[in-house]
Amino acid sequence: IIYLAERIKKEFKGKGVRFWVIGEGEYADIFHEQIQKKDLTNIIKFEKRFFPLEEIPQLIGDAYAGIVPYADNLVNRAAIPVKMLEYVCLKIPVLVSDLPSIRYYFTEEELFFYLPGNYENLFQQLVKMLNNPELTSQKAQRAYNKLMAQHSWPQEKERLKAIIRNL
């Protein structure tokens, strides 16, 4: 996010693009220091805390995009990011690491992908989102439609019933 914010500040003069980062963790203090040190406080809003689950939809509902940066490692190659699914359910366009677990469920028709660890590629994909609001909105709608059609609770309920019947 620091890299993205620096590039946005340089390329777009920070106009209209803001990052809101929420959460705690072992790197939160370092992240906060870097925001201050690099004079990015007008581009990155950082809240070092967690919000109650029921407040999340209201908090992120107005976001233009959700960025889900996952490292390419063994665990993440098998995981599906819950934050990504939250964005999809709220019809927020997603920019996510290009990993097999995510590609299993979604394609470039629904999400924006970037190569994990390649910050320049991440920036390019973000610029693509910013410069193509109609495409960005269409992808968000397609991701939502796909998720609801294939993996909503009614579909999962039927799958579970079939598993139980076959026991």
Coordinates of C-alpha atoms in Angstrom, one line a residue:
I1 CA 0.0 0.0 0.0
I2 CA 2.9 2.3 0.7
Y3 CA 4.2 1.8 -2.8
L4 CA 0.8 2.4 -4.3
A5 CA 0.3 5.6 -2.3
E6 CA 3.7 6.9 -3.3
R7 CA 2.9 6.2 -7.0
I8 CA -0.5 7.8 -6.7
K9 CA 1.0 10.8 -5.1
K10 CA 3.6 11.1 -7.8
E11 CA 1.5 10.2 -10.9
F12 CA -1.9 11.6 -9.9
K13 CA -0.8 14.2 -7.4
G14 CA -3.0 12.2 -5.0
K15 CA -6.2 13.7 -6.6
G16 CA -9.3 11.7 -5.5
V17 CA -7.5 8.5 -4.6
R18 CA -7.3 7.5 -0.9
F19 CA -6.5 4.3 0.8
W20 CA -8.2 3.2 4.0
V21 CA -6.3 0.6 5.9
I22 CA -7.9 -1.0 8.9
G23 CA -6.4 -3.6 11.3
E24 CA -3.9 -4.5 13.8
G25 CA -0.9 -6.9 13.6
E26 CA 2.8 -7.2 14.2
Y27 CA 3.6 -4.7 11.4
A28 CA 1.0 -2.0 12.3
D29 CA 3.4 0.3 14.1
I30 CA 6.0 0.0 11.3
F31 CA 3.3 0.7 8.7
H32 CA 2.1 3.8 10.6
E33 CA 5.7 5.1 10.9
Q34 CA 6.2 4.7 7.2
I35 CA 3.0 6.7 6.4
Q36 CA 4.3 9.5 8.6
K37 CA 7.9 9.3 7.3
K38 CA 6.9 9.3 3.7
D39 CA 4.3 12.1 4.2
L40 CA 1.4 10.0 3.0
T41 CA -1.1 10.9 5.7
N42 CA -3.3 12.7 3.1
I43 CA -3.5 9.6 1.0
I44 CA -3.6 6.7 3.5
K45 CA -6.0 6.7 6.4
F46 CA -4.8 4.0 8.8
E47 CA -6.9 2.8 11.7
K48 CA -5.1 0.5 14.0
R49 CA -8.1 -1.4 15.3
F50 CA -10.8 -3.8 14.4
F51 CA -14.4 -3.1 13.9
P52 CA -17.4 -5.2 14.9
L53 CA -18.5 -7.5 12.1
E54 CA -21.9 -5.9 11.8
E55 CA -20.2 -2.5 11.0
I56 CA -18.1 -3.8 8.1
P57 CA -20.6 -3.5 5.3
Q58 CA -21.4 0.1 6.2
L59 CA -17.7 0.9 6.5
I60 CA -16.5 -0.5 3.2
G61 CA -19.7 -0.1 1.2
D62 CA -18.7 3.2 -0.4
A63 CA -15.2 1.9 -1.5
Y64 CA -14.4 2.2 -5.2
A65 CA -12.2 -0.9 -5.0
G66 CA -11.0 -3.5 -2.6
I67 CA -7.3 -4.5 -2.7
V68 CA -6.5 -8.0 -1.5
P69 CA -2.7 -8.4 -1.5
Y70 CA -1.8 -12.0 -0.7
A71 CA 1.8 -13.3 -0.9
D72 CA 2.4 -16.3 -3.1
N73 CA 3.0 -19.1 -0.6
L74 CA 1.8 -22.6 0.0
V75 CA -0.9 -21.6 2.4
N76 CA -2.3 -18.7 0.3
R77 CA -2.3 -20.9 -2.8
A78 CA -4.9 -23.0 -1.1
A79 CA -6.8 -20.3 0.7
I80 CA -9.7 -18.1 -0.5
P81 CA -9.5 -14.6 1.1
V82 CA -12.6 -13.8 3.2
K83 CA -12.1 -10.1 2.6
M84 CA -12.3 -10.7 -1.1
L85 CA -15.6 -12.5 -0.7
E86 CA -16.9 -9.6 1.5
Y87 CA -16.0 -7.1 -1.3
V88 CA -17.7 -9.3 -3.9
C89 CA -20.8 -9.6 -1.8
L90 CA -21.0 -5.8 -1.6
K91 CA -20.4 -5.5 -5.3
I92 CA -17.1 -3.7 -4.7
P93 CA -14.6 -4.3 -7.5
V94 CA -11.6 -6.4 -6.4
L95 CA -7.9 -6.2 -7.2
V96 CA -6.4 -9.4 -5.9
S97 CA -3.2 -11.5 -6.1
D98 CA -3.2 -13.9 -9.0
L99 CA -3.2 -17.2 -7.1
P100 CA -4.6 -20.7 -8.0
S101 CA -7.1 -20.7 -5.2
I102 CA -8.7 -17.5 -6.4
R103 CA -8.5 -18.5 -10.0
Y104 CA -10.5 -21.6 -9.1
Y105 CA -13.5 -19.4 -8.4
F106 CA -13.0 -16.3 -10.5
T107 CA -11.5 -15.2 -13.8
E108 CA -10.4 -11.9 -15.3
E109 CA -14.0 -11.4 -16.4
E110 CA -14.9 -10.8 -12.7
L111 CA -11.8 -9.6 -10.9
F112 CA -8.6 -7.6 -11.5
F113 CA -5.5 -9.7 -10.9
Y114 CA -1.9 -8.7 -10.3
L115 CA 1.2 -10.8 -10.0
P116 CA 2.0 -11.3 -6.3
G117 CA 5.0 -9.4 -5.1
N118 CA 5.1 -7.3 -8.3
Y119 CA 4.2 -3.8 -7.1
E120 CA 4.5 -2.2 -10.5
N121 CA 1.9 -4.7 -11.9
L122 CA -0.3 -4.0 -8.9
F123 CA -0.1 -0.2 -9.6
Q124 CA -0.8 -0.8 -13.3
Q125 CA -3.9 -2.8 -12.5
L126 CA -5.1 -0.1 -10.1
V127 CA -4.7 2.5 -12.8
K128 CA -6.6 0.3 -15.1
M129 CA -9.5 0.2 -12.6
L130 CA -9.4 4.0 -12.0
N131 CA -9.3 4.8 -15.8
N132 CA -12.1 2.3 -16.7
P133 CA -15.0 2.9 -14.2
E134 CA -17.5 1.1 -16.5
L135 CA -15.4 -2.0 -16.9
T136 CA -14.6 -1.9 -13.2
S137 CA -18.3 -1.8 -12.3
Q138 CA -19.1 -4.5 -14.8
K139 CA -16.5 -6.9 -13.3
A140 CA -17.9 -6.2 -9.8
Q141 CA -21.4 -7.1 -11.0
R142 CA -20.2 -10.3 -12.8
A143 CA -18.2 -11.4 -9.7
Y144 CA -21.3 -10.9 -7.5
N145 CA -23.6 -12.7 -10.0
K146 CA -21.2 -15.6 -10.2
L147 CA -20.7 -15.9 -6.5
M148 CA -24.5 -15.8 -5.8
A149 CA -25.2 -18.3 -8.6
Q150 CA -22.6 -20.9 -7.6
H151 CA -21.8 -20.4 -4.0
S152 CA -24.7 -18.8 -2.1
W153 CA -26.2 -20.5 0.9
P154 CA -29.1 -22.1 -1.1
Q155 CA -26.6 -23.8 -3.4
E156 CA -24.4 -24.9 -0.6
K157 CA -27.4 -26.2 1.3
E158 CA -28.3 -28.5 -1.6
R159 CA -24.7 -29.7 -1.9
L160 CA -24.6 -30.5 1.8
K161 CA -27.9 -32.4 1.6
A162 CA -26.5 -34.4 -1.3
I163 CA -23.4 -35.3 0.7
I164 CA -25.5 -36.4 3.7
R165 CA -27.8 -38.5 1.5
N166 CA -24.8 -40.3 0.1
L167 CA -23.3 -41.2 3.5

